[in-house]
Structure formats: structure tokens, C-alpha cells
Coordinates of C-alpha atoms in Angstrom, one line a residue:
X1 CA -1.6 -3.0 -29.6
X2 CA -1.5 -2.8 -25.9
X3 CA 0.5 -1.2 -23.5
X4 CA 1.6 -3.0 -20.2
X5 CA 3.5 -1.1 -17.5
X6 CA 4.8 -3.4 -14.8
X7 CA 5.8 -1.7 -10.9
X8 CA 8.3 -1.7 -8.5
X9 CA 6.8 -4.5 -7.1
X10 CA 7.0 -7.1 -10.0
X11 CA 10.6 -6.1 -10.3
X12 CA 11.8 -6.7 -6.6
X13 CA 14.0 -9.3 -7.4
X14 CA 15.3 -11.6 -9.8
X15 CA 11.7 -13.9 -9.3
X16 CA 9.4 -11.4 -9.6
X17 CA 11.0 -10.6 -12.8
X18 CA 11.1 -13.4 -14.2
X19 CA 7.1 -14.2 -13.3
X20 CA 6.6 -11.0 -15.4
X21 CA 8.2 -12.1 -17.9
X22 CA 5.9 -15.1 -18.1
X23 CA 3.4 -12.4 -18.3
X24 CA 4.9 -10.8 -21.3
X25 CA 5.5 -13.9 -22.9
X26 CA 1.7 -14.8 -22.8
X27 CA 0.0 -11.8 -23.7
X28 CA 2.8 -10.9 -26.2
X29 CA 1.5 -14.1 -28.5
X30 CA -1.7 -12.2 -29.6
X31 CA -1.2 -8.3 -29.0
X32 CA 1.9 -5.8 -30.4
X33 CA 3.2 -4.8 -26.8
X34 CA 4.8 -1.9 -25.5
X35 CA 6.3 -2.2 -22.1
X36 CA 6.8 0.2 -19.3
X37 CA 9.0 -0.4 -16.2
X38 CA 9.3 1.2 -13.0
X39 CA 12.6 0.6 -10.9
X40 CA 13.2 -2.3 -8.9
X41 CA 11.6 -1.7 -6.0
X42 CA 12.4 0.4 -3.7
X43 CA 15.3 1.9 -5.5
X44 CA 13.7 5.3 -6.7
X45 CA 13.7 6.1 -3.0
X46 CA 17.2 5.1 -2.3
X47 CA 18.4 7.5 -5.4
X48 CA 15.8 10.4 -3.4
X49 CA 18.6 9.8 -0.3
X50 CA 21.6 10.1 -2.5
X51 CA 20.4 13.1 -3.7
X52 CA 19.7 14.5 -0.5
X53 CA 23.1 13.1 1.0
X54 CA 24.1 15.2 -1.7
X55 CA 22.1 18.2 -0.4
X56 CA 23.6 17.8 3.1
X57 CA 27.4 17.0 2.0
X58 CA 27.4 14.0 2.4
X59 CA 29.3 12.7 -0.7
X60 CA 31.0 9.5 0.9
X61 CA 28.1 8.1 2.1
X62 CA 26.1 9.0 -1.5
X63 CA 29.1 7.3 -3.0
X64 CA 28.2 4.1 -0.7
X65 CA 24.5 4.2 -1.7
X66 CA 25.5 4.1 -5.3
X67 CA 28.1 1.2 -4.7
X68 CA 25.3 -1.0 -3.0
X69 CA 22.6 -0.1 -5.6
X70 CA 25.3 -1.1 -8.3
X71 CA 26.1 -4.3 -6.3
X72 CA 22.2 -5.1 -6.3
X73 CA 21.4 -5.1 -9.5
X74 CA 24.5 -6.9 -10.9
X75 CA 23.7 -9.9 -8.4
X76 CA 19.9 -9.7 -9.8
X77 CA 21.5 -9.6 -12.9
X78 CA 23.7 -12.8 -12.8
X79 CA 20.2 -14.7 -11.2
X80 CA 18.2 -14.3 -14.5
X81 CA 18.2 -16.8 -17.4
X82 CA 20.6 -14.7 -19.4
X83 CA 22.1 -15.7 -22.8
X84 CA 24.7 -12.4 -22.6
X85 CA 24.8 -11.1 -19.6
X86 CA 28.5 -9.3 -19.6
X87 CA 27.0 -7.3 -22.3
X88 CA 24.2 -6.0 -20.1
X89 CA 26.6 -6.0 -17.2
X90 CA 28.7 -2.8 -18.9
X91 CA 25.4 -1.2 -20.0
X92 CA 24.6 -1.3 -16.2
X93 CA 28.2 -0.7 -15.2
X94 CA 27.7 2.1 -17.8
X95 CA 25.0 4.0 -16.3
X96 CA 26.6 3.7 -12.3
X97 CA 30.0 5.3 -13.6
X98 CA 27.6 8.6 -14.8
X99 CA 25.7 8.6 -12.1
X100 CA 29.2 7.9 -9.7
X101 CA 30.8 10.9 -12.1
X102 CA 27.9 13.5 -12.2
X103 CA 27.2 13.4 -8.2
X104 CA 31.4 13.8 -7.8
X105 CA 30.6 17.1 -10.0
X106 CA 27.9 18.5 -8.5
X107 CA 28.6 17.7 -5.1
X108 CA 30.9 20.6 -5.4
X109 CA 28.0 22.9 -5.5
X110 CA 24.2 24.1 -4.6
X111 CA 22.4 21.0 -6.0
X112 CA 19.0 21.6 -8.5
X113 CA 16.0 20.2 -8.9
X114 CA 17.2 19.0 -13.0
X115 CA 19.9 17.1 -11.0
X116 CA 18.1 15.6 -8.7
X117 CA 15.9 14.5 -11.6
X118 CA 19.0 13.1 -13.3
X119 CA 20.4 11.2 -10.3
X120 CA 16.3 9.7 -9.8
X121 CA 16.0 8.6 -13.8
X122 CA 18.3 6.1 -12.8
X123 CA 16.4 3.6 -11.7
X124 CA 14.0 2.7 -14.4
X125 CA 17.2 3.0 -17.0
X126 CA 18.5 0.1 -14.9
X127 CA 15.4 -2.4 -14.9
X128 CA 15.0 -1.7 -18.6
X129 CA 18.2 -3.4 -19.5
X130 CA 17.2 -5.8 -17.2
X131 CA 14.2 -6.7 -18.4
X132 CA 15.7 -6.6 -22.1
X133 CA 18.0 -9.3 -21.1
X134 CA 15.4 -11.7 -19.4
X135 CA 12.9 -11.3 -22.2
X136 CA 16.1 -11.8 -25.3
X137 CA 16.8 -15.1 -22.6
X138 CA 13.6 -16.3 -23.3
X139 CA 13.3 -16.0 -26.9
X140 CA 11.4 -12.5 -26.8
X141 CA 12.7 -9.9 -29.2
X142 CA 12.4 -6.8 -27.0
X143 CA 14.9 -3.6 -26.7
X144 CA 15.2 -0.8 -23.9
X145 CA 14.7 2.4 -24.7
X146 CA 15.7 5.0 -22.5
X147 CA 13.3 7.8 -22.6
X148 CA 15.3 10.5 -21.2
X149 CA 15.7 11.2 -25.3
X150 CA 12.1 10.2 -26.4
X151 CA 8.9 11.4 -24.0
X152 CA 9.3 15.2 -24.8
X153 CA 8.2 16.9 -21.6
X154 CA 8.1 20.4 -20.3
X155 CA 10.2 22.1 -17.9
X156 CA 8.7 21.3 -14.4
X157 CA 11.4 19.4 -13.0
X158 CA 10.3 16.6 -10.6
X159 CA 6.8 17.0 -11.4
X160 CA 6.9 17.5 -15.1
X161 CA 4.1 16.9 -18.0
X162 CA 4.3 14.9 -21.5
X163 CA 4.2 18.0 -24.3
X164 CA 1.1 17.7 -26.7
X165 CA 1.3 15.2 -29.2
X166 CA 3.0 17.4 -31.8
X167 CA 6.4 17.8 -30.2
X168 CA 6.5 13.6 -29.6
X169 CA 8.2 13.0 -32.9
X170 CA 11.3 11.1 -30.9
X171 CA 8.4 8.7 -29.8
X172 CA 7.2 7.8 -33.5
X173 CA 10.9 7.8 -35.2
X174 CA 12.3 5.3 -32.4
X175 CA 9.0 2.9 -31.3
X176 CA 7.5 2.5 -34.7
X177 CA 10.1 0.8 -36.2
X178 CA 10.8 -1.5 -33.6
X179 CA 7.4 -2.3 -33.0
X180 CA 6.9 -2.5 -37.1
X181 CA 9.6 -5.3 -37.0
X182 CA 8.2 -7.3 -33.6
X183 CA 10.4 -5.8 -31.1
X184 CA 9.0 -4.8 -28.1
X185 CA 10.3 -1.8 -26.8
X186 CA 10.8 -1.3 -23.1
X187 CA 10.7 2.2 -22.0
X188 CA 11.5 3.5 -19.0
X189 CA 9.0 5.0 -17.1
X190 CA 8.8 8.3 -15.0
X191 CA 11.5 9.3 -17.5
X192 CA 11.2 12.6 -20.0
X193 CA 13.1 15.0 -21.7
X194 CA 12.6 19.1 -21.2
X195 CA 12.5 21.4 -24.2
X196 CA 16.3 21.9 -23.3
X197 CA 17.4 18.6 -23.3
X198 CA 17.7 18.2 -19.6
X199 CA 16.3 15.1 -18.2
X200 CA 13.0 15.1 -16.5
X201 CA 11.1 13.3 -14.0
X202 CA 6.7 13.0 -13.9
X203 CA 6.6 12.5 -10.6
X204 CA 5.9 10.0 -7.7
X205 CA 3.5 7.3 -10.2
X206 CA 5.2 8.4 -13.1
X207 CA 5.6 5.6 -14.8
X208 CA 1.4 5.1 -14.5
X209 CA 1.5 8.6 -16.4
X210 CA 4.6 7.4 -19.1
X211 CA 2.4 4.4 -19.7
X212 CA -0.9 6.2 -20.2
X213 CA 0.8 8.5 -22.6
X214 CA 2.2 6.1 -24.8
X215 CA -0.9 4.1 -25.3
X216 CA -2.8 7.1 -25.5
X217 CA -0.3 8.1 -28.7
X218 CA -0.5 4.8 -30.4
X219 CA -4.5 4.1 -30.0
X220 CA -3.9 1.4 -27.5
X221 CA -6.6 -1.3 -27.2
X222 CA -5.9 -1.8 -23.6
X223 CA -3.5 0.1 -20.9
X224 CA -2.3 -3.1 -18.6
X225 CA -1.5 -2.3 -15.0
X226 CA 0.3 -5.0 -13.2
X227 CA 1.1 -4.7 -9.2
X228 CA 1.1 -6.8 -6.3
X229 CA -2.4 -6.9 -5.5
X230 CA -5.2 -8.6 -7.4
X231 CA -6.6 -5.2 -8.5
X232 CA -8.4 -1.9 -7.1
X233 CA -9.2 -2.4 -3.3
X234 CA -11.6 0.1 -1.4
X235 CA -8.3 0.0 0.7
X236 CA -4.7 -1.9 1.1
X237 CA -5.4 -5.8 1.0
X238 CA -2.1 -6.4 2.4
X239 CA -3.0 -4.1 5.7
X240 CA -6.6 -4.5 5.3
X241 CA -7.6 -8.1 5.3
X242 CA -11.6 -6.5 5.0
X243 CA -10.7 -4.2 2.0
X244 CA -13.5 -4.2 -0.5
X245 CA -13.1 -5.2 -4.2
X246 CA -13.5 -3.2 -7.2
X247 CA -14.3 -5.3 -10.2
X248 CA -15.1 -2.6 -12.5
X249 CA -14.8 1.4 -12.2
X250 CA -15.6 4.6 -14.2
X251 CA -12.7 6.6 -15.1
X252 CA -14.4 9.5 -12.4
X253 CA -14.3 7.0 -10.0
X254 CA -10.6 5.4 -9.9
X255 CA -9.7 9.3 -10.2
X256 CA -11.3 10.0 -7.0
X257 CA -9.8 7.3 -5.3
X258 CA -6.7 8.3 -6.7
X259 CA -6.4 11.7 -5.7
X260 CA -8.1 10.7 -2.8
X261 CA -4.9 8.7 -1.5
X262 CA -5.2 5.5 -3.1
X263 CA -1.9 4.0 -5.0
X264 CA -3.2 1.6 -7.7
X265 CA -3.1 4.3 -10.3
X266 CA -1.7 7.2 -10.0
X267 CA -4.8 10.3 -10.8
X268 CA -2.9 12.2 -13.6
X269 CA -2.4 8.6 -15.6
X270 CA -6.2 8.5 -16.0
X271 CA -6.5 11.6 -18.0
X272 CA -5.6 10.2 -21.1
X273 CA -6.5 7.0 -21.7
X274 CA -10.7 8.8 -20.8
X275 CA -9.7 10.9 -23.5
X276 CA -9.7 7.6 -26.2
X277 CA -11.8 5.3 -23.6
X278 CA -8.9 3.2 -23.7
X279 CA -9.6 0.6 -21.0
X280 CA -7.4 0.2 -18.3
X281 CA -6.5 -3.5 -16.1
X282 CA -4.9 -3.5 -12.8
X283 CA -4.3 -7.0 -12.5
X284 CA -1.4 -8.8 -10.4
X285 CA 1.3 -10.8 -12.2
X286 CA 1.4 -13.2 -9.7
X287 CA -1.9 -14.2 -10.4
X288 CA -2.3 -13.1 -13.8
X289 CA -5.6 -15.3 -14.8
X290 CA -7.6 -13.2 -12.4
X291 CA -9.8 -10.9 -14.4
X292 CA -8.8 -7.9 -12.0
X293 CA -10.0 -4.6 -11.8
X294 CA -11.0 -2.4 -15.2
X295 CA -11.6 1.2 -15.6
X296 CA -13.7 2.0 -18.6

């Protein structure tokens, strides 16, 4: 079993998504996978200015952000190899009209930080389906899972925590039996549940920590990492052409860099896989036979 969480960045565009899928499709020949997907990129901070259009009273031009997002990912969409692509169409469709609905609501009133957590989930619910439909294209069984119903989280909204391993019975019921039949679940990072029901975000790198979880719960053999960069740099390759590479790192160490400002992994994600020394691999999908960066 191994768990791969793929960013932002390897979901851009229609492209990038379908090189991870090649990625998948390799890796998921020898190992059980579970899959973790950020948004598209740069979509979680386009729902951040919704929400604060929202804040301001600024509903028409909210409504317009959520009509280009919707626009965006139907076109992406439509450039996959889809077999059924109307069906994920009204899933996608689906989640716009309650997000278009639930900012109409509460745009009538003092907005929270639960909403604002609602209005951000968005994102990675929408490359999940995605995803799903690429993979099913391409002969790979998988199923999005939206984890504002599974990853059992306390009640720090926008910054919340998973709950210890004895509330995560919604993780076992709905992943084992996919996995037990050769499905490979996508779940939406970033994306929990409070004790109340009320979604839940973990933060900015979220979906590092929803990763980490997960294959700290099922005994993972590897946590897989895939970004736009070959792995962990002493600084950003793409602005610093002299950026030393890491090819291996202690746990300590990628912490450190972590909290100390780098974005590779984000520092609370670490925490459990040291726990079970569960490996981690930053590697890039564009260049997926590089060995990359571990953290052991």
C-alpha cells in the first residue's frame, strides 16, 4: 500500500493531469494506491477571494468568480480522454450550484470562519471527480471520495487537526472496501469534517497533512509526494538556478526546512509518517524516473 498525493501543480491543466495520470497508472501496477489531490492550481486562492468578496459585499463580483471557476474546469473537463464525461459534468455542475446557493445565503449576513471553510473545500471536491474520470478513461478503476464526510477533524476551522485514530471509523467503513475490491480511492485533500458535521479545512498544505494521515492509518509503505520540482531544493529551483539538492533527509531535517519557509512539505504533514517511519518521496511527475528526494 502506498499513498500518493499529487499538488496544485500536476493538476494545472488538462496536460498536467493527464501526465499524472501516467504516473498513477505505473506505480498503480505493483502497489494498492490511495490518492490525494489538491485543487487545480491556483484555485484554492481564487475561492479565498470569493470568500472575502463576500466579507466586503461584494456578491456580484463573488458570483462572477464562481461562474469563471465553473467555466474552467468544465473546459478542462471536455480536454481529458473521457469515456462519460456528461456524467462528471452534473457532479461538477452539482457542486457550483451549492456553492452558487450557499454564498447567495450567507451573503446576507456576518460571514464565519466554518463558511469560509465550506466555500475553500471546493476546490479539491472538483479535481477529484476530475481525476476519477481521467483515470476510469484509462482503464483505472478509481472513485472520488469527498472527505468533508470521512477525515474526522476537530473544530479549529481553517486550521483544523485529524481526531486520533479512534474517531476515523468513516475512513475504514468507506476506503477499505474500495481498496479490498481494487479501486483506488481519490480523496480530497485539505478536506475534514468537525465533531458537528460542519466542514473543515487543515490549512494552507493541507492536503500534505490529509495525505500523511491516511498513510499513517493504513501502515503505508511509502507516502509519495509529487510537485513540480525534482524534489527538496536548499531553495526554489525555478527562482534559484544555484539551489542545492537534497537527495535524502531525516524527518528533523525536512521539518526544519519546513517550518523554516520552505514549501515542498508542508511541517505538520511530517509528524506522522516519523511516527511509523513511513518514508516519504517528493519527486516530480514530469520527470517521474528521477529518484527524487526521500525523508526517512
Amino acid at each position: 500500500m502506498i499513498v500518493m498525493k499529487f499538488g496544485g501543480a500536476s493538476l494545472a491543466d488538462s496536460s498536467d493531469i493527464l501526465r499524472s495520470v501516467e504516473v498513477i497508472k505505473n506505480y498503480s501496477r505493483n502497489h494498492s494506491v490511495i490518492l490525494v489531490v489538491s485543487a487545480m492550481k491556483g484555485v484554492t486562492n481564487q475561492l479565498y477571494d470569493i470568500a472575502e468578496n463576500i466579507k466586503k459585499k461584494r456578491l456580484k463580483k463573488a458570483l462572477q468568480h464562481i461562474d469563471g471557476l465553473k467555466k474552467a474546469h468544465v473546459t478542462t473537463l471536455y480536454k481529458l480522454q473521457s469515456a462519460q464525461p456528461a456524467i462528471t459534468e452534473s457532479k461538477l455542475v452539482h457542486l457550483f450550484s451549492r456553492l452558487d446557493n450557499f454564498i447567495r445565503y450567507i451573503a446576507k449576513h456576518q460571514i464565519t470562519e466554518a463558511q469560509i471553510d465550506f466555500i475553500v473545500s471546493v476546490g479539491e471536491r472538483l479535481s477529484g471527480n476530475l481525476m476519477a474520470e481521467s483515470l476510469n478513461a484509462q482503464g483505472i478503476t478509481a472513485c472520488s471520495i469527498d472527505t468533508s464526510y470521512v477525515i474526522a477533524t476537530d473544530d479549529s476551522f481553517g486550521n483544523a487537526l485529524p481526531l486520533p485514530q479512534k474517531y476515523q471509523t468513516h475512513i475504514q467503513d468507506i476506503l477499505c472496501p474500495l481498496i479490498n475490491s481494487n479501486i483506488i480511492p481519490i480523496v480530497s485533500g485539505f478536506v475534514g469534517f468537525a465533531p458537528d458535521g460542519r466542514i473543515t479545512t487543515l490549512g494552507r498544505g493541507g492536503s500534505d497533512l490529509s495525505a500523511s494521515y491516511l498513510a499513517y492509518l493504513f501502515d503505508a509503505h511509502g507516502l509519495y509526494l509529487w510537485k513540480d520540482v525534482n524534489g527538496i531544493y536548499s531553495d526554489d529551483p525555478h527562482r534559484n538556478i544555484n539551489a542545492r539538492f537534497h537527495k535524502k533527509l531525516s524527518y528533523d531535517q525536512a521539518a526544519r526546512m519546513a517550518k523554516n519557509g520552505a514549501k515542498i512539505i508542508y511541517h505538520k504533514a511530517i509528524h506522522y509518517v516519523k511516527k511509523k517511519k513511513i518514508p516519504i518521496y517528493v519527486k516530480n511527475y514530469k520527470n517521474p524516473h528521477l529518484p527524487g528526494t526521500i525523508v526517512c
